Short mmCIF file of C-alpha atoms in Angstrom, two decimals:
data_model
loop_
_atom_site.label_atom_id
_atom_site.label_comp_id
_atom_site.label_asym_id
_atom_site.label_seq_id
_atom_site.Cartn_x
_atom_site.Cartn_y
_atom_site.Cartn_z
CA MET P 1 2.91 0.85 -12.40
CA GLU P 2 3.37 -0.17 -15.96
CA ALA P 3 5.24 -3.29 -16.89
CA ALA P 4 8.91 -3.44 -17.67
CA ASN P 5 10.72 -5.97 -19.78
CA LEU P 6 12.86 -8.74 -18.47
CA SER P 7 13.71 -10.79 -21.52
CA VAL P 8 15.71 -13.92 -21.35
CA ALA P 9 17.42 -15.26 -24.35
CA ALA P 10 16.92 -18.76 -25.59
CA THR P 11 20.22 -19.71 -24.01
CA GLY P 12 18.35 -20.05 -20.74
CA VAL P 13 19.85 -16.92 -19.15
CA ALA P 14 16.96 -14.71 -20.08
CA LEU P 15 13.44 -14.44 -18.76
CA PRO P 16 10.77 -12.59 -20.73
CA LEU P 17 9.50 -10.60 -17.82
CA GLY P 18 8.10 -7.20 -18.47
CA SER P 19 5.88 -5.39 -20.80
CA GLU P 20 6.65 -2.36 -22.73
CA ALA P 21 3.86 -0.83 -20.74
CA CYS P 22 6.36 -0.32 -18.02
CA SER P 23 9.35 0.61 -19.98
CA MET P 24 10.49 4.13 -19.33
CA GLY P 25 12.02 4.61 -22.71
CA PRO P 26 12.94 2.58 -25.74
CA SER P 27 15.51 -0.10 -25.11
CA PRO P 28 18.60 -0.18 -27.28
CA SER P 29 18.40 -2.82 -29.94
CA GLY P 30 20.21 -5.96 -29.05
CA VAL P 31 20.21 -5.34 -25.32
CA VAL P 32 17.55 -7.97 -24.73
CA GLY P 33 17.32 -11.10 -26.77
CA SER P 34 14.17 -13.01 -27.62
CA THR P 35 13.45 -16.43 -28.99
CA THR P 36 11.26 -16.82 -32.00
CA ALA P 37 9.38 -19.93 -32.93
CA GLY P 38 11.75 -20.51 -35.81
CA ASP P 39 14.81 -20.26 -33.62
CA SER P 40 13.41 -22.66 -31.06
CA ALA P 41 12.93 -25.26 -33.77
CA LEU P 42 16.56 -25.16 -34.89
CA PRO P 43 18.67 -28.13 -33.82
CA GLY P 44 21.10 -27.54 -30.99
CA ARG P 45 19.04 -24.71 -29.56
CA GLU P 46 17.63 -24.89 -26.02
CA PRO P 47 13.89 -24.51 -25.42
CA PRO P 48 12.64 -20.92 -25.05
CA PHE P 49 11.69 -21.32 -21.37
CA SER P 50 14.41 -22.31 -18.95
CA VAL P 51 13.87 -23.76 -15.49
CA PHE P 52 14.61 -20.34 -14.02
CA THR P 53 11.95 -18.77 -16.24
CA VAL P 54 9.34 -21.30 -15.18
CA LEU P 55 10.25 -20.80 -11.52
CA VAL P 56 9.94 -17.01 -11.71
CA VAL P 57 6.67 -17.16 -13.63
CA THR P 58 5.28 -19.60 -11.05
CA LEU P 59 6.23 -17.25 -8.23
CA LEU P 60 4.57 -14.31 -10.00
CA VAL P 61 1.39 -16.31 -10.58
CA LEU P 62 1.33 -17.22 -6.87
CA LEU P 63 1.87 -13.56 -5.98
CA ILE P 64 -1.08 -12.54 -8.16
CA ALA P 65 -3.36 -15.23 -6.69
CA ALA P 66 -2.36 -14.48 -3.09
CA THR P 67 -2.82 -10.73 -3.57
CA PHE P 68 -6.28 -11.21 -5.05
CA LEU P 69 -7.51 -13.76 -2.49
CA TRP P 70 -6.15 -12.01 0.59
CA ASN P 71 -7.62 -8.62 -0.34
CA LEU P 72 -10.89 -10.27 -1.33
CA LEU P 73 -11.02 -11.96 2.08
CA VAL P 74 -10.57 -8.60 3.78
CA LEU P 75 -13.39 -7.09 1.70
CA VAL P 76 -15.77 -9.97 2.41
CA THR P 77 -15.00 -9.77 6.13
CA ILE P 78 -15.67 -6.02 6.26
CA LEU P 79 -18.94 -6.44 4.37
CA ARG P 80 -20.21 -9.32 6.52
CA VAL P 81 -19.14 -8.12 9.98
CA ARG P 82 -21.32 -5.26 11.11
CA ALA P 83 -18.73 -3.96 13.57
CA PHE P 84 -16.46 -3.15 10.63
CA HIS P 85 -19.01 -0.84 8.98
CA ARG P 86 -17.29 2.25 10.37
CA VAL P 87 -14.05 4.19 10.44
CA PRO P 88 -11.23 3.23 9.99
CA HIS P 89 -12.41 0.03 8.33
CA ASN P 90 -13.89 1.96 5.39
CA LEU P 91 -10.36 3.21 4.64
CA VAL P 92 -9.09 -0.35 4.85
CA ALA P 93 -11.89 -1.43 2.50
CA SER P 94 -10.95 1.28 -0.01
CA THR P 95 -7.33 0.08 0.10
CA ALA P 96 -8.44 -3.51 -0.39
CA VAL P 97 -10.60 -2.53 -3.39
CA SER P 98 -7.66 -0.83 -5.11
CA ASP P 99 -5.35 -3.75 -4.32
CA VAL P 100 -7.80 -6.42 -5.48
CA LEU P 101 -8.19 -4.50 -8.77
CA VAL P 102 -4.41 -4.43 -9.15
CA ALA P 103 -4.35 -8.21 -8.76
CA ALA P 104 -7.38 -8.83 -11.00
CA LEU P 105 -6.88 -6.35 -13.85
CA VAL P 106 -3.31 -5.10 -13.85
CA MET P 107 -0.91 -7.85 -12.79
CA PRO P 108 -2.25 -10.63 -15.10
CA LEU P 109 -1.93 -8.50 -18.25
CA SER P 110 1.46 -7.35 -17.08
CA LEU P 111 2.57 -10.96 -16.78
CA VAL P 112 1.19 -11.77 -20.25
CA SER P 113 3.15 -8.87 -21.66
CA GLU P 114 6.25 -9.99 -19.76
CA LEU P 115 6.08 -13.34 -21.53
CA SER P 116 5.40 -12.04 -25.03
CA ALA P 117 8.06 -12.77 -27.62
CA GLY P 118 10.11 -9.73 -28.48
CA ARG P 119 8.50 -7.74 -25.69
CA ARG P 120 5.72 -6.62 -28.02
CA TRP P 121 2.16 -5.70 -27.12
CA ARG P 122 -0.06 -7.83 -29.33
CA LEU P 123 -3.44 -7.14 -27.71
CA GLY P 124 -4.34 -3.97 -29.61
CA ARG P 125 -4.51 -0.26 -28.96
CA SER P 126 -7.82 -0.19 -27.06
CA LEU P 127 -6.81 -2.84 -24.54
CA CYS P 128 -3.47 -1.10 -24.12
CA HIS P 129 -5.20 2.12 -23.10
CA VAL P 130 -7.55 0.26 -20.75
CA TRP P 131 -4.67 -1.59 -19.12
CA ILE P 132 -2.48 1.47 -18.67
CA SER P 133 -5.40 3.48 -17.29
CA PHE P 134 -6.29 0.81 -14.72
CA ASP P 135 -2.62 0.35 -13.88
CA VAL P 136 -2.14 4.01 -13.01
CA LEU P 137 -5.59 4.33 -11.40
CA CYS P 138 -5.36 1.33 -9.07
CA CYS P 139 -1.73 1.75 -8.05
CA THR P 140 -2.21 5.47 -7.37
CA ALA P 141 -5.37 4.78 -5.36
CA SER P 142 -3.57 2.12 -3.34
CA ILE P 143 -0.78 4.56 -2.51
CA TRP P 144 -3.13 7.40 -1.53
CA ASN P 145 -5.23 5.04 0.59
CA VAL P 146 -2.11 4.31 2.65
CA ALA P 147 -1.72 8.07 3.12
CA ALA P 148 -5.37 8.34 4.18
CA ILE P 149 -4.94 5.61 6.81
CA ALA P 150 -1.89 7.43 8.16
CA LEU P 151 -3.79 10.74 8.31
CA ASP P 152 -6.70 9.13 10.14
CA ARG P 153 -4.35 7.60 12.71
CA TYR P 154 -2.56 10.96 13.13
CA TRP P 155 -5.78 12.85 13.88
CA THR P 156 -6.96 10.08 16.21
CA ILE P 157 -3.82 10.34 18.33
CA THR P 158 -3.24 14.11 18.25
CA ARG P 159 -6.86 15.35 18.25
CA HIS P 160 -8.76 12.59 19.98
CA LEU P 161 -11.14 15.06 21.66
CA GLN P 162 -11.99 17.13 18.57
CA TYR P 163 -11.83 14.18 16.17
CA THR P 164 -15.20 12.74 17.12
CA LEU P 165 -16.81 9.75 15.47
CA ARG P 166 -18.98 11.99 13.30
CA THR P 167 -16.01 14.13 12.22
CA ARG P 168 -13.95 11.02 11.59
CA ARG P 169 -16.68 9.53 9.41
CA ARG P 170 -16.92 12.67 7.29
CA ALA P 171 -13.15 13.05 6.99
CA SER P 172 -12.67 9.44 5.90
CA ALA P 173 -15.43 9.70 3.28
CA LEU P 174 -13.84 12.87 1.92
CA MET P 175 -10.37 11.29 1.81
CA ILE P 176 -11.71 8.23 -0.05
CA ALA P 177 -13.49 10.43 -2.60
CA LEU P 178 -10.40 12.61 -3.14
CA THR P 179 -8.18 9.52 -3.42
CA TRP P 180 -10.16 8.01 -6.28
CA ALA P 181 -10.80 11.36 -7.99
CA LEU P 182 -7.11 12.29 -8.03
CA SER P 183 -6.15 8.78 -9.16
CA ALA P 184 -8.64 8.97 -12.03
CA LEU P 185 -7.31 12.37 -13.08
CA ILE P 186 -3.72 11.11 -13.19
CA ALA P 187 -4.70 7.93 -15.04
CA LEU P 188 -6.93 9.58 -17.66
CA ALA P 189 -4.95 12.78 -18.25
CA PRO P 190 -3.12 11.42 -21.34
CA LEU P 191 -6.42 10.34 -22.93
CA LEU P 192 -8.39 13.46 -21.96
CA PHE P 193 -5.76 16.09 -22.74
CA GLY P 194 -3.63 14.36 -25.38
CA TRP P 195 -0.69 14.20 -22.97
CA GLY P 196 1.42 11.70 -24.90
CA GLU P 197 0.50 8.32 -26.37
CA ALA P 198 0.56 4.95 -24.61
CA TYR P 199 0.47 2.71 -27.69
CA ASP P 200 3.04 2.62 -30.49
CA ALA P 201 1.52 0.59 -33.35
CA ARG P 202 4.71 0.50 -35.42
CA ARG P 203 6.86 -0.91 -32.62
CA GLN P 204 3.96 -2.70 -30.89
CA ARG P 205 4.73 -1.13 -27.55
CA CYS P 206 2.38 -0.24 -24.72
CA GLN P 207 3.70 2.02 -22.00
CA VAL P 208 2.73 4.97 -19.85
CA SER P 209 3.18 8.25 -21.68
CA GLN P 210 6.84 9.22 -21.76
CA GLU P 211 6.10 12.92 -22.15
CA PRO P 212 8.50 14.56 -19.63
CA SER P 213 5.87 16.95 -18.28
CA TYR P 214 3.43 14.08 -17.71
CA ALA P 215 6.19 12.02 -16.07
CA VAL P 216 6.72 14.81 -13.52
CA PHE P 217 2.97 15.29 -13.00
CA SER P 218 2.14 11.61 -12.64
CA THR P 219 5.05 10.59 -10.43
CA CYS P 220 4.61 13.57 -8.11
CA GLY P 221 0.84 13.13 -7.89
CA ALA P 222 0.95 9.35 -7.56
CA PHE P 223 3.94 8.91 -5.26
CA TYR P 224 6.08 11.83 -4.15
CA LEU P 225 3.19 13.92 -2.77
CA PRO P 226 1.66 11.03 -0.75
CA LEU P 227 5.18 10.02 0.29
CA GLY P 228 5.72 13.48 1.76
CA VAL P 229 2.34 13.27 3.50
CA VAL P 230 2.95 9.88 5.13
CA LEU P 231 6.50 10.72 6.24
CA PHE P 232 5.41 14.01 7.79
CA VAL P 233 2.36 12.39 9.41
CA TYR P 234 4.31 9.53 10.92
CA TRP P 235 6.92 11.89 12.28
CA LYS P 236 4.10 13.86 13.95
CA ILE P 237 2.49 10.62 15.21
CA TYR P 238 5.79 9.55 16.76
CA LYS P 239 6.32 12.92 18.46
CA ALA P 240 2.73 13.14 19.70
CA ALA P 241 2.69 9.58 21.03
CA LYS P 242 6.04 10.01 22.74
CA PHE P 243 4.91 13.28 24.33
CA ARG P 244 1.56 11.90 25.52
CA PHE P 245 2.97 8.70 26.98
CA GLY P 246 5.77 10.60 28.71
CA ARG P 247 3.36 13.15 30.15
CA ARG P 248 1.08 10.44 31.50
CA ARG P 249 3.93 8.76 33.29
CA ARG P 250 5.10 12.04 34.80
CA ARG P 251 1.58 12.68 36.07
CA ALA P 252 1.39 9.26 37.68
CA VAL P 253 1.05 9.67 41.44
CA LEU P 254 3.53 7.83 43.60
CA PRO P 255 2.21 5.75 46.53
CA LEU P 256 1.03 8.05 49.28
CA PRO P 257 1.12 7.29 53.00
CA ALA P 258 -2.55 6.73 53.60
CA PRO P 259 -4.53 4.64 56.04
CA VAL P 260 -6.57 3.07 53.28
CA GLN P 261 -5.39 1.91 49.85
CA VAL P 262 -7.62 0.09 47.40
CA LYS P 263 -5.64 -1.52 44.59
CA GLU P 264 -6.97 -2.94 41.40
CA ALA P 265 -5.45 -5.84 39.50
CA PRO P 266 -1.90 -5.45 38.12
CA HIS P 267 -1.51 -3.36 34.95
CA GLU P 268 -4.70 -1.47 35.77
CA ALA P 269 -5.15 2.00 37.21
CA GLU P 270 -4.54 2.01 40.97
CA MET P 271 -6.89 4.24 42.98
CA VAL P 272 -5.22 5.79 46.01
CA PHE P 273 -7.39 7.43 48.68
CA THR P 274 -6.03 9.66 51.37
CA ALA P 275 -8.01 10.97 54.32
CA ARG P 276 -5.79 14.01 54.70
CA ARG P 277 -6.66 15.55 51.34
CA PRO P 278 -9.95 15.65 49.45
CA VAL P 279 -8.21 14.31 46.36
CA VAL P 280 -8.47 11.00 44.58
CA ALA P 281 -5.29 10.27 42.58
CA PHE P 282 -4.68 7.61 39.98
CA GLN P 283 -1.41 5.80 39.65
CA MET P 284 -0.59 3.86 36.51
CA SER P 285 1.18 0.62 37.33
CA GLY P 286 1.42 -0.24 33.64
CA ASP P 287 0.32 0.88 30.21
CA SER P 288 -3.39 1.55 30.05
CA TRP P 289 -5.55 -0.16 27.45
CA ARG P 290 -5.74 3.06 25.41
CA GLU P 291 -1.98 3.51 25.48
CA GLN P 292 -1.41 -0.03 24.31
CA LYS P 293 -3.96 0.41 21.53
CA GLU P 294 -2.39 3.64 20.34
CA LYS P 295 1.10 2.14 20.46
CA ARG P 296 -0.04 -0.85 18.42
CA ALA P 297 -1.73 1.40 15.87
CA ALA P 298 1.36 3.62 15.61
CA VAL P 299 3.56 0.58 15.01
CA MET P 300 1.13 -0.69 12.37
CA VAL P 301 1.16 2.63 10.52
CA GLY P 302 4.96 2.76 10.74
CA ILE P 303 5.35 -0.70 9.21
CA LEU P 304 2.71 0.07 6.57
CA ILE P 305 4.57 3.23 5.56
CA GLY P 306 7.99 1.53 5.65
CA VAL P 307 6.89 -1.30 3.38
CA PHE P 308 5.15 1.16 1.08
CA VAL P 309 8.33 3.22 0.69
CA LEU P 310 10.58 0.20 0.13
CA CYS P 311 8.23 -1.28 -2.47
CA TRP P 312 7.59 1.81 -4.58
CA ILE P 313 10.52 4.20 -4.30
CA PRO P 314 12.88 2.32 -6.70
CA PHE P 315 10.22 2.23 -9.42
CA PHE P 316 9.21 5.89 -9.11
CA LEU P 317 12.80 7.11 -8.99
CA ALA P 318 13.43 5.34 -12.29
CA GLU P 319 10.07 6.49 -13.68
CA LEU P 320 10.89 10.13 -13.01
CA ILE P 321 14.54 10.15 -14.04
CA SER P 322 14.40 8.11 -17.25
CA PRO P 323 12.08 10.37 -19.32
CA LEU P 324 13.90 13.49 -18.13
CA CYS P 325 17.37 12.25 -19.07
CA ALA P 326 16.21 10.26 -22.14
CA CYS P 327 17.97 7.20 -20.73
CA SER P 328 16.79 3.70 -20.01
CA LEU P 329 17.45 1.13 -17.31
CA PRO P 330 18.33 -2.46 -18.20
CA PRO P 331 15.05 -4.33 -18.73
CA ILE P 332 15.72 -6.73 -15.87
CA TRP P 333 15.78 -3.88 -13.35
CA LYS P 334 12.61 -2.38 -14.80
CA SER P 335 10.81 -5.64 -14.15
CA ILE P 336 12.24 -6.04 -10.66
CA PHE P 337 11.20 -2.51 -9.69
CA LEU P 338 7.75 -2.95 -11.23
CA TRP P 339 6.88 -6.22 -9.49
CA LEU P 340 8.35 -4.97 -6.23
CA GLY P 341 5.83 -2.14 -6.46
CA TYR P 342 3.00 -4.53 -7.28
CA SER P 343 3.92 -6.62 -4.23
CA ASN P 344 2.88 -3.71 -2.00
CA SER P 345 -0.73 -4.68 -2.76
CA PHE P 346 0.03 -8.09 -1.23
CA PHE P 347 1.67 -6.70 1.91
CA ASN P 348 -1.01 -4.10 2.73
CA PRO P 349 -3.73 -6.50 3.96
CA LEU P 350 -1.16 -8.63 5.80
CA ILE P 351 0.04 -5.64 7.79
CA TYR P 352 -3.23 -4.05 8.85
CA THR P 353 -4.84 -7.37 9.74
CA ALA P 354 -1.81 -8.68 11.65
CA PHE P 355 -2.09 -5.76 14.09
CA ASN P 356 -5.84 -6.05 14.57
CA LYS P 357 -7.10 -9.03 16.55
CA ASN P 358 -10.66 -8.27 15.47
CA TYR P 359 -9.77 -9.27 11.90
CA ASN P 360 -8.23 -12.52 13.03
CA ASN P 361 -11.31 -13.37 15.08
CA ALA P 362 -13.56 -12.40 12.17
CA PHE P 363 -11.58 -14.64 9.79
CA LYS P 364 -11.94 -17.58 12.16
CA SER P 365 -15.65 -16.92 12.56
CA LEU P 366 -16.12 -16.60 8.81
CA PHE P 367 -14.43 -19.93 8.07
CA SER P 368 -16.13 -21.73 10.95
CA LYS P 369 -19.54 -20.72 9.63
CA GLN P 370 -18.69 -22.12 6.21
CA ARG P 371 -18.11 -25.60 7.65
#
């Protein structure tokens, strides 16, 4: 959530990538080199930014722009298409809001801090607190929104009769409210309750509070608790879907010897009439439309959860362990873990739009109207 430091020395090996906002403890002196203006002017020295540095910075800028634009496109589509003004698209919209804020408010300042000489925060105490608060708020909200989407899909599959449209609307509104309320509590706790300090004026460092108790509270509330929720929910989704699909196939009626058989088109329900019994049976010659829809949704949630875990678990493991053991990772790994977590905000809209043809059609319609 906060930025880490990936400094690259003037020899061209180093890349100033990472802010002290993301460091999980003070780095040992001399571990990361930096190039001062005076050093860069000395003869025989290489310029402070190597080709590798420029390449990485360019990729990060593209990541920021793509994350912002893609999530903004999803938001505009949901607002303009009336069919999307309902569940579960309100959960998708909440996720897109958190992700677009990550791209607009958090990632740019993180990149600026990554590039600062000596890995120092030079933008003042107030902006440091604002940045750290938005960092924790938006990333936590993004993570909990993924959990909310998984919960909604779980109830839709396992309780499709009780989980009516009205109940679903109320549940989604409650989950969105709780998501942002809990995220705000985690983000503002250090400021409201004096739970550690984000800004160190003497060392010019800006980082999430390294108080061990806050590290446990924030990492559990922002990641490990929603991680447990989504893993449990997807396991239940998988079991429920497997049970329902298997039961439907077992209930399928085999062809009966009857004088009259009326068959629908392939992959549709086949109606079999028999004159001997006053029963009308249905035989499934393929997956029904509802089965296919539920399978597609289950796959989407599975990929969404898998990408979420891969993107964030390295960062939060380091974030929890480092303050507790008073140790520190090499700055390069802090930056890699941090930006891997940020990239989850880029993957979210790609995943839930790729599995929904309505979004693709809406995108085409939106762009065609602009011409």
